[in-house]
Amino acid sequence: MTLTLRPPRLDDEAALRRMHDQLAPDGFTFLQHGGTWEQVIAAVRRESLGEDLAPGRVRCDFLVAEVDGVPVGRVSVRHELTDYLRAIGGHVGYAVAPEHRRRGYATAMLRQSVELLAEGGVERVLVTCDVDNVGSAAVIEACGGVLEDVRTRGDQTKRRYWIAAAG
């Protein structure tokens, strides 16, 4: 299996909108930008460059996880932490489409995301997951995540893990 992370393309619209619909019931905000697909791609590009960021947003790479030409998931790689991200969101958010789960894709996605952050100078990567998401906790731990604590903010309770990225 060769999984690659790449920016979304114009020809991804149908597959990514389908994946968005599949992941929405689990609470994943897969496509956060509205409008036409061209506007979504432009917004993702601006966010990756850190241009025209909305209040509370940080420079973020929204990447498609692809295996053999098929989108299997998505990852958001945040290059810095706000107070919210430090408490609940973390540097990396990832999701695998239901039909592609339990194949090691999430682990590969997280490892590549940590490498990307390390290349950008981040030494410690914060990754969080819902307190009851044992699958995601296992992925984070397989990537070297060390549990710091469990925090609740509003109605969200998250496990908070740190992964050494550089060194």
mmCIF file with all atom_site columns, C-alpha atoms in Angstrom:
data_model
loop_
_atom_site.group_PDB
_atom_site.id
_atom_site.type_symbol
_atom_site.label_atom_id
_atom_site.label_alt_id
_atom_site.label_comp_id
_atom_site.label_asym_id
_atom_site.label_entity_id
_atom_site.label_seq_id
_atom_site.pdbx_PDB_ins_code
_atom_site.Cartn_x
_atom_site.Cartn_y
_atom_site.Cartn_z
_atom_site.occupancy
_atom_site.B_iso_or_equiv
_atom_site.pdbx_formal_charge
_atom_site.auth_seq_id
_atom_site.auth_comp_id
_atom_site.auth_asym_id
_atom_site.auth_atom_id
_atom_site.pdbx_PDB_model_num
ATOM 1   C CA . MET A 1 1   ? 0.000   0.000  0.000   1.00 0.00 ? 1   MET A CA 1
ATOM 2   C CA . THR A 1 2   ? 1.318   3.412  -0.949  1.00 0.00 ? 2   THR A CA 1
ATOM 3   C CA . LEU A 1 3   ? -0.681  6.201  0.592   1.00 0.00 ? 3   LEU A CA 1
ATOM 4   C CA . THR A 1 4   ? 0.034   9.739  -0.508  1.00 0.00 ? 4   THR A CA 1
ATOM 5   C CA . LEU A 1 5   ? -1.183  13.047 0.869   1.00 0.00 ? 5   LEU A CA 1
ATOM 6   C CA . ARG A 1 6   ? -1.925  15.762 -1.657  1.00 0.00 ? 6   ARG A CA 1
ATOM 7   C CA . PRO A 1 7   ? -4.004  18.909 -2.014  1.00 0.00 ? 7   PRO A CA 1
ATOM 8   C CA . PRO A 1 8   ? -7.517  18.456 -3.389  1.00 0.00 ? 8   PRO A CA 1
ATOM 9   C CA . ARG A 1 9   ? -7.958  18.854 -7.140  1.00 0.00 ? 9   ARG A CA 1
ATOM 10  C CA . LEU A 1 10  ? -10.824 19.972 -9.333  1.00 0.00 ? 10  LEU A CA 1
ATOM 11  C CA . ASP A 1 11  ? -11.520 16.352 -10.353 1.00 0.00 ? 11  ASP A CA 1
ATOM 12  C CA . ASP A 1 12  ? -11.949 15.320 -6.680  1.00 0.00 ? 12  ASP A CA 1
ATOM 13  C CA . GLU A 1 13  ? -15.291 17.037 -6.200  1.00 0.00 ? 13  GLU A CA 1
ATOM 14  C CA . ALA A 1 14  ? -17.638 14.039 -6.478  1.00 0.00 ? 14  ALA A CA 1
ATOM 15  C CA . ALA A 1 15  ? -15.468 11.732 -4.356  1.00 0.00 ? 15  ALA A CA 1
ATOM 16  C CA . LEU A 1 16  ? -14.807 14.314 -1.646  1.00 0.00 ? 16  LEU A CA 1
ATOM 17  C CA . ARG A 1 17  ? -18.398 15.505 -1.406  1.00 0.00 ? 17  ARG A CA 1
ATOM 18  C CA . ARG A 1 18  ? -19.460 11.841 -1.059  1.00 0.00 ? 18  ARG A CA 1
ATOM 19  C CA . MET A 1 19  ? -16.843 11.327 1.657   1.00 0.00 ? 19  MET A CA 1
ATOM 20  C CA . HIS A 1 20  ? -18.063 14.489 3.398   1.00 0.00 ? 20  HIS A CA 1
ATOM 21  C CA . ASP A 1 21  ? -21.601 13.094 3.491   1.00 0.00 ? 21  ASP A CA 1
ATOM 22  C CA . GLN A 1 22  ? -20.333 9.759  4.856   1.00 0.00 ? 22  GLN A CA 1
ATOM 23  C CA . LEU A 1 23  ? -18.298 11.394 7.637   1.00 0.00 ? 23  LEU A CA 1
ATOM 24  C CA . ALA A 1 24  ? -20.794 14.088 8.673   1.00 0.00 ? 24  ALA A CA 1
ATOM 25  C CA . PRO A 1 25  ? -22.861 11.770 10.952  1.00 0.00 ? 25  PRO A CA 1
ATOM 26  C CA . ASP A 1 26  ? -19.659 11.074 12.943  1.00 0.00 ? 26  ASP A CA 1
ATOM 27  C CA . GLY A 1 27  ? -19.180 14.810 13.504  1.00 0.00 ? 27  GLY A CA 1
ATOM 28  C CA . PHE A 1 28  ? -16.305 15.318 11.063  1.00 0.00 ? 28  PHE A CA 1
ATOM 29  C CA . THR A 1 29  ? -16.278 18.733 9.430   1.00 0.00 ? 29  THR A CA 1
ATOM 30  C CA . PHE A 1 30  ? -14.716 17.451 6.255   1.00 0.00 ? 30  PHE A CA 1
ATOM 31  C CA . LEU A 1 31  ? -15.404 20.311 3.854   1.00 0.00 ? 31  LEU A CA 1
ATOM 32  C CA . GLN A 1 32  ? -15.496 23.488 5.887   1.00 0.00 ? 32  GLN A CA 1
ATOM 33  C CA . HIS A 1 33  ? -15.585 25.850 2.933   1.00 0.00 ? 33  HIS A CA 1
ATOM 34  C CA . GLY A 1 34  ? -18.848 26.445 1.110   1.00 0.00 ? 34  GLY A CA 1
ATOM 35  C CA . GLY A 1 35  ? -19.579 27.602 -2.393  1.00 0.00 ? 35  GLY A CA 1
ATOM 36  C CA . THR A 1 36  ? -18.640 26.149 -5.737  1.00 0.00 ? 36  THR A CA 1
ATOM 37  C CA . TRP A 1 37  ? -15.917 23.529 -5.905  1.00 0.00 ? 37  TRP A CA 1
ATOM 38  C CA . GLU A 1 38  ? -13.581 26.095 -7.462  1.00 0.00 ? 38  GLU A CA 1
ATOM 39  C CA . GLN A 1 39  ? -14.221 28.365 -4.446  1.00 0.00 ? 39  GLN A CA 1
ATOM 40  C CA . VAL A 1 40  ? -13.521 25.458 -2.078  1.00 0.00 ? 40  VAL A CA 1
ATOM 41  C CA . ILE A 1 41  ? -10.206 24.733 -3.815  1.00 0.00 ? 41  ILE A CA 1
ATOM 42  C CA . ALA A 1 42  ? -9.275  28.437 -3.728  1.00 0.00 ? 42  ALA A CA 1
ATOM 43  C CA . ALA A 1 43  ? -10.115 28.685 -0.003  1.00 0.00 ? 43  ALA A CA 1
ATOM 44  C CA . VAL A 1 44  ? -8.050  25.562 0.764   1.00 0.00 ? 44  VAL A CA 1
ATOM 45  C CA . ARG A 1 45  ? -5.128  27.040 -1.180  1.00 0.00 ? 45  ARG A CA 1
ATOM 46  C CA . ARG A 1 46  ? -5.353  30.376 0.691   1.00 0.00 ? 46  ARG A CA 1
ATOM 47  C CA . GLU A 1 47  ? -5.500  28.604 4.051   1.00 0.00 ? 47  GLU A CA 1
ATOM 48  C CA . SER A 1 48  ? -2.435  26.546 3.097   1.00 0.00 ? 48  SER A CA 1
ATOM 49  C CA . LEU A 1 49  ? -0.574  29.771 2.329   1.00 0.00 ? 49  LEU A CA 1
ATOM 50  C CA . GLY A 1 50  ? -1.891  31.472 5.464   1.00 0.00 ? 50  GLY A CA 1
ATOM 51  C CA . GLU A 1 51  ? -3.596  34.190 3.407   1.00 0.00 ? 51  GLU A CA 1
ATOM 52  C CA . ASP A 1 52  ? -6.856  35.940 4.336   1.00 0.00 ? 52  ASP A CA 1
ATOM 53  C CA . LEU A 1 53  ? -7.412  33.686 7.362   1.00 0.00 ? 53  LEU A CA 1
ATOM 54  C CA . ALA A 1 54  ? -10.701 34.032 9.203   1.00 0.00 ? 54  ALA A CA 1
ATOM 55  C CA . PRO A 1 55  ? -10.469 35.001 12.879  1.00 0.00 ? 55  PRO A CA 1
ATOM 56  C CA . GLY A 1 56  ? -9.350  32.049 14.976  1.00 0.00 ? 56  GLY A CA 1
ATOM 57  C CA . ARG A 1 57  ? -7.933  30.152 11.974  1.00 0.00 ? 57  ARG A CA 1
ATOM 58  C CA . VAL A 1 58  ? -4.270  29.234 11.480  1.00 0.00 ? 58  VAL A CA 1
ATOM 59  C CA . ARG A 1 59  ? -2.280  28.215 8.422   1.00 0.00 ? 59  ARG A CA 1
ATOM 60  C CA . CYS A 1 60  ? -3.516  24.735 7.604   1.00 0.00 ? 60  CYS A CA 1
ATOM 61  C CA . ASP A 1 61  ? -2.913  22.173 4.880   1.00 0.00 ? 61  ASP A CA 1
ATOM 62  C CA . PHE A 1 62  ? -6.089  20.298 3.971   1.00 0.00 ? 62  PHE A CA 1
ATOM 63  C CA . LEU A 1 63  ? -4.866  17.176 2.205   1.00 0.00 ? 63  LEU A CA 1
ATOM 64  C CA . VAL A 1 64  ? -6.501  14.235 0.510   1.00 0.00 ? 64  VAL A CA 1
ATOM 65  C CA . ALA A 1 65  ? -5.217  10.763 1.408   1.00 0.00 ? 65  ALA A CA 1
ATOM 66  C CA . GLU A 1 66  ? -5.046  8.724  -1.770  1.00 0.00 ? 66  GLU A CA 1
ATOM 67  C CA . VAL A 1 67  ? -4.292  5.051  -2.443  1.00 0.00 ? 67  VAL A CA 1
ATOM 68  C CA . ASP A 1 68  ? -4.009  3.789  -6.028  1.00 0.00 ? 68  ASP A CA 1
ATOM 69  C CA . GLY A 1 69  ? -5.724  6.923  -7.328  1.00 0.00 ? 69  GLY A CA 1
ATOM 70  C CA . VAL A 1 70  ? -8.677  6.618  -4.927  1.00 0.00 ? 70  VAL A CA 1
ATOM 71  C CA . PRO A 1 71  ? -9.325  9.180  -2.164  1.00 0.00 ? 71  PRO A CA 1
ATOM 72  C CA . VAL A 1 72  ? -9.612  7.200  1.093   1.00 0.00 ? 72  VAL A CA 1
ATOM 73  C CA . GLY A 1 73  ? -9.572  9.989  3.664   1.00 0.00 ? 73  GLY A CA 1
ATOM 74  C CA . ARG A 1 74  ? -8.512  13.481 4.547   1.00 0.00 ? 74  ARG A CA 1
ATOM 75  C CA . VAL A 1 75  ? -6.154  15.197 6.933   1.00 0.00 ? 75  VAL A CA 1
ATOM 76  C CA . SER A 1 76  ? -5.874  18.753 8.233   1.00 0.00 ? 76  SER A CA 1
ATOM 77  C CA . VAL A 1 77  ? -2.365  19.753 9.264   1.00 0.00 ? 77  VAL A CA 1
ATOM 78  C CA . ARG A 1 78  ? -2.353  22.915 11.381  1.00 0.00 ? 78  ARG A CA 1
ATOM 79  C CA . HIS A 1 79  ? 1.019   24.612 11.549  1.00 0.00 ? 79  HIS A CA 1
ATOM 80  C CA . GLU A 1 80  ? 0.418   26.358 14.870  1.00 0.00 ? 80  GLU A CA 1
ATOM 81  C CA . LEU A 1 81  ? -1.947  26.134 17.818  1.00 0.00 ? 81  LEU A CA 1
ATOM 82  C CA . THR A 1 82  ? -4.588  28.551 19.043  1.00 0.00 ? 82  THR A CA 1
ATOM 83  C CA . ASP A 1 83  ? -5.982  28.213 22.558  1.00 0.00 ? 83  ASP A CA 1
ATOM 84  C CA . TYR A 1 84  ? -8.809  26.070 21.176  1.00 0.00 ? 84  TYR A CA 1
ATOM 85  C CA . LEU A 1 85  ? -6.466  23.832 19.185  1.00 0.00 ? 85  LEU A CA 1
ATOM 86  C CA . ARG A 1 86  ? -4.178  23.490 22.211  1.00 0.00 ? 86  ARG A CA 1
ATOM 87  C CA . ALA A 1 87  ? -7.105  22.394 24.372  1.00 0.00 ? 87  ALA A CA 1
ATOM 88  C CA . ILE A 1 88  ? -9.199  20.288 21.991  1.00 0.00 ? 88  ILE A CA 1
ATOM 89  C CA . GLY A 1 89  ? -8.220  20.305 18.310  1.00 0.00 ? 89  GLY A CA 1
ATOM 90  C CA . GLY A 1 90  ? -4.479  19.661 18.061  1.00 0.00 ? 90  GLY A CA 1
ATOM 91  C CA . HIS A 1 91  ? -2.121  20.028 15.126  1.00 0.00 ? 91  HIS A CA 1
ATOM 92  C CA . VAL A 1 92  ? -3.612  17.179 13.086  1.00 0.00 ? 92  VAL A CA 1
ATOM 93  C CA . GLY A 1 93  ? -7.157  16.103 12.352  1.00 0.00 ? 93  GLY A CA 1
ATOM 94  C CA . TYR A 1 94  ? -7.762  13.050 10.197  1.00 0.00 ? 94  TYR A CA 1
ATOM 95  C CA . ALA A 1 95  ? -10.599 10.857 9.002   1.00 0.00 ? 95  ALA A CA 1
ATOM 96  C CA . VAL A 1 96  ? -10.826 7.753  6.853   1.00 0.00 ? 96  VAL A CA 1
ATOM 97  C CA . ALA A 1 97  ? -13.958 7.033  4.809   1.00 0.00 ? 97  ALA A CA 1
ATOM 98  C CA . PRO A 1 98  ? -15.942 4.153  6.335   1.00 0.00 ? 98  PRO A CA 1
ATOM 99  C CA . GLU A 1 99  ? -15.354 1.719  3.451   1.00 0.00 ? 99  GLU A CA 1
ATOM 100 C CA . HIS A 1 100 ? -11.569 2.204  3.741   1.00 0.00 ? 100 HIS A CA 1
ATOM 101 C CA . ARG A 1 101 ? -11.134 1.769  7.489   1.00 0.00 ? 101 ARG A CA 1
ATOM 102 C CA . ARG A 1 102 ? -9.048  -0.878 9.266   1.00 0.00 ? 102 ARG A CA 1
ATOM 103 C CA . ARG A 1 103 ? -6.384  -1.009 6.533   1.00 0.00 ? 103 ARG A CA 1
ATOM 104 C CA . GLY A 1 104 ? -3.667  1.073  8.197   1.00 0.00 ? 104 GLY A CA 1
ATOM 105 C CA . TYR A 1 105 ? -4.516  4.251  6.291   1.00 0.00 ? 105 TYR A CA 1
ATOM 106 C CA . ALA A 1 106 ? -5.060  6.415  9.387   1.00 0.00 ? 106 ALA A CA 1
ATOM 107 C CA . THR A 1 107 ? -1.652  5.425  10.763  1.00 0.00 ? 107 THR A CA 1
ATOM 108 C CA . ALA A 1 108 ? 0.048   6.267  7.454   1.00 0.00 ? 108 ALA A CA 1
ATOM 109 C CA . MET A 1 109 ? -1.834  9.578  7.270   1.00 0.00 ? 109 MET A CA 1
ATOM 110 C CA . LEU A 1 110 ? -0.813  10.597 10.779  1.00 0.00 ? 110 LEU A CA 1
ATOM 111 C CA . ARG A 1 111 ? 2.836   9.578  10.285  1.00 0.00 ? 111 ARG A CA 1
ATOM 112 C CA . GLN A 1 112 ? 3.076   11.631 7.096   1.00 0.00 ? 112 GLN A CA 1
ATOM 113 C CA . SER A 1 113 ? 1.379   14.585 8.795   1.00 0.00 ? 113 SER A CA 1
ATOM 114 C CA . VAL A 1 114 ? 3.893   14.485 11.658  1.00 0.00 ? 114 VAL A CA 1
ATOM 115 C CA . GLU A 1 115 ? 6.736   14.407 9.107   1.00 0.00 ? 115 GLU A CA 1
ATOM 116 C CA . LEU A 1 116 ? 5.258   17.424 7.327   1.00 0.00 ? 116 LEU A CA 1
ATOM 117 C CA . LEU A 1 117 ? 5.080   19.365 10.590  1.00 0.00 ? 117 LEU A CA 1
ATOM 118 C CA . ALA A 1 118 ? 8.642   18.348 11.483  1.00 0.00 ? 118 ALA A CA 1
ATOM 119 C CA . GLU A 1 119 ? 9.832   19.692 8.118   1.00 0.00 ? 119 GLU A CA 1
ATOM 120 C CA . GLY A 1 120 ? 8.180   22.988 9.092   1.00 0.00 ? 120 GLY A CA 1
ATOM 121 C CA . GLY A 1 121 ? 10.035  23.135 12.412  1.00 0.00 ? 121 GLY A CA 1
ATOM 122 C CA . VAL A 1 122 ? 7.389   21.753 14.775  1.00 0.00 ? 122 VAL A CA 1
ATOM 123 C CA . GLU A 1 123 ? 9.150   19.613 17.379  1.00 0.00 ? 123 GLU A CA 1
ATOM 124 C CA . ARG A 1 124 ? 6.131   18.273 19.258  1.00 0.00 ? 124 ARG A CA 1
ATOM 125 C CA . VAL A 1 125 ? 2.823   17.522 17.590  1.00 0.00 ? 125 VAL A CA 1
ATOM 126 C CA . LEU A 1 126 ? -0.433  17.589 19.528  1.00 0.00 ? 126 LEU A CA 1
ATOM 127 C CA . VAL A 1 127 ? -3.045  15.081 18.354  1.00 0.00 ? 127 VAL A CA 1
ATOM 128 C CA . THR A 1 128 ? -6.412  14.650 20.054  1.00 0.00 ? 128 THR A CA 1
ATOM 129 C CA . CYS A 1 129 ? -9.271  12.198 19.775  1.00 0.00 ? 129 CYS A CA 1
ATOM 130 C CA . ASP A 1 130 ? -12.631 11.669 21.392  1.00 0.00 ? 130 ASP A CA 1
ATOM 131 C CA . VAL A 1 131 ? -12.234 9.997  24.755  1.00 0.00 ? 131 VAL A CA 1
ATOM 132 C CA . ASP A 1 132 ? -14.218 6.952  23.594  1.00 0.00 ? 132 ASP A CA 1
ATOM 133 C CA . ASN A 1 133 ? -12.532 6.559  20.175  1.00 0.00 ? 133 ASN A CA 1
ATOM 134 C CA . VAL A 1 134 ? -10.303 3.574  20.912  1.00 0.00 ? 134 VAL A CA 1
ATOM 135 C CA . GLY A 1 135 ? -9.390  3.148  17.232  1.00 0.00 ? 135 GLY A CA 1
ATOM 136 C CA . SER A 1 136 ? -8.027  6.658  16.933  1.00 0.00 ? 136 SER A CA 1
ATOM 137 C CA . ALA A 1 137 ? -6.242  6.372  20.287  1.00 0.00 ? 137 ALA A CA 1
ATOM 138 C CA . ALA A 1 138 ? -4.525  3.211  18.994  1.00 0.00 ? 138 ALA A CA 1
ATOM 139 C CA . VAL A 1 139 ? -3.465  5.008  15.799  1.00 0.00 ? 139 VAL A CA 1
ATOM 140 C CA . ILE A 1 140 ? -1.996  7.920  17.767  1.00 0.00 ? 140 ILE A CA 1
ATOM 141 C CA . GLU A 1 141 ? -0.154  5.580  20.138  1.00 0.00 ? 141 GLU A CA 1
ATOM 142 C CA . ALA A 1 142 ? 1.192   3.541  17.177  1.00 0.00 ? 142 ALA A CA 1
ATOM 143 C CA . CYS A 1 143 ? 2.680   6.803  15.868  1.00 0.00 ? 143 CYS A CA 1
ATOM 144 C CA . GLY A 1 144 ? 4.463   7.468  19.165  1.00 0.00 ? 144 GLY A CA 1
ATOM 145 C CA . GLY A 1 145 ? 1.755   9.481  20.885  1.00 0.00 ? 145 GLY A CA 1
ATOM 146 C CA . VAL A 1 146 ? 2.109   9.868  24.634  1.00 0.00 ? 146 VAL A CA 1
ATOM 147 C CA . LEU A 1 147 ? -1.077  10.676 26.515  1.00 0.00 ? 147 LEU A CA 1
ATOM 148 C CA . GLU A 1 148 ? -0.770  13.944 28.424  1.00 0.00 ? 148 GLU A CA 1
ATOM 149 C CA . ASP A 1 149 ? -4.312  14.214 29.763  1.00 0.00 ? 149 ASP A CA 1
ATOM 150 C CA . VAL A 1 150 ? -8.032  14.196 29.041  1.00 0.00 ? 150 VAL A CA 1
ATOM 151 C CA . ARG A 1 151 ? -9.797  17.559 28.760  1.00 0.00 ? 151 ARG A CA 1
ATOM 152 C CA . THR A 1 152 ? -13.368 18.663 28.474  1.00 0.00 ? 152 THR A CA 1
ATOM 153 C CA . ARG A 1 153 ? -14.410 21.878 26.806  1.00 0.00 ? 153 ARG A CA 1
ATOM 154 C CA . GLY A 1 154 ? -18.128 22.399 26.412  1.00 0.00 ? 154 GLY A CA 1
ATOM 155 C CA . ASP A 1 155 ? -19.585 19.093 25.279  1.00 0.00 ? 155 ASP A CA 1
ATOM 156 C CA . GLN A 1 156 ? -16.271 17.755 23.925  1.00 0.00 ? 156 GLN A CA 1
ATOM 157 C CA . THR A 1 157 ? -14.046 15.440 25.939  1.00 0.00 ? 157 THR A CA 1
ATOM 158 C CA . LYS A 1 158 ? -10.732 14.677 24.265  1.00 0.00 ? 158 LYS A CA 1
ATOM 159 C CA . ARG A 1 159 ? -7.653  12.600 24.914  1.00 0.00 ? 159 ARG A CA 1
ATOM 160 C CA . ARG A 1 160 ? -4.567  14.778 24.273  1.00 0.00 ? 160 ARG A CA 1
ATOM 161 C CA . TYR A 1 161 ? -1.398  13.130 22.974  1.00 0.00 ? 161 TYR A CA 1
ATOM 162 C CA . TRP A 1 162 ? 2.023   14.526 22.095  1.00 0.00 ? 162 TRP A CA 1
ATOM 163 C CA . ILE A 1 163 ? 4.201   12.996 19.380  1.00 0.00 ? 163 ILE A CA 1
ATOM 164 C CA . ALA A 1 164 ? 7.901   13.885 19.093  1.00 0.00 ? 164 ALA A CA 1
ATOM 165 C CA . ALA A 1 165 ? 8.269   15.165 15.547  1.00 0.00 ? 165 ALA A CA 1
ATOM 166 C CA . ALA A 1 166 ? 11.896  16.220 15.336  1.00 0.00 ? 166 ALA A CA 1
ATOM 167 C CA . GLY A 1 167 ? 15.023  14.919 16.892  1.00 0.00 ? 167 GLY A CA 1
#
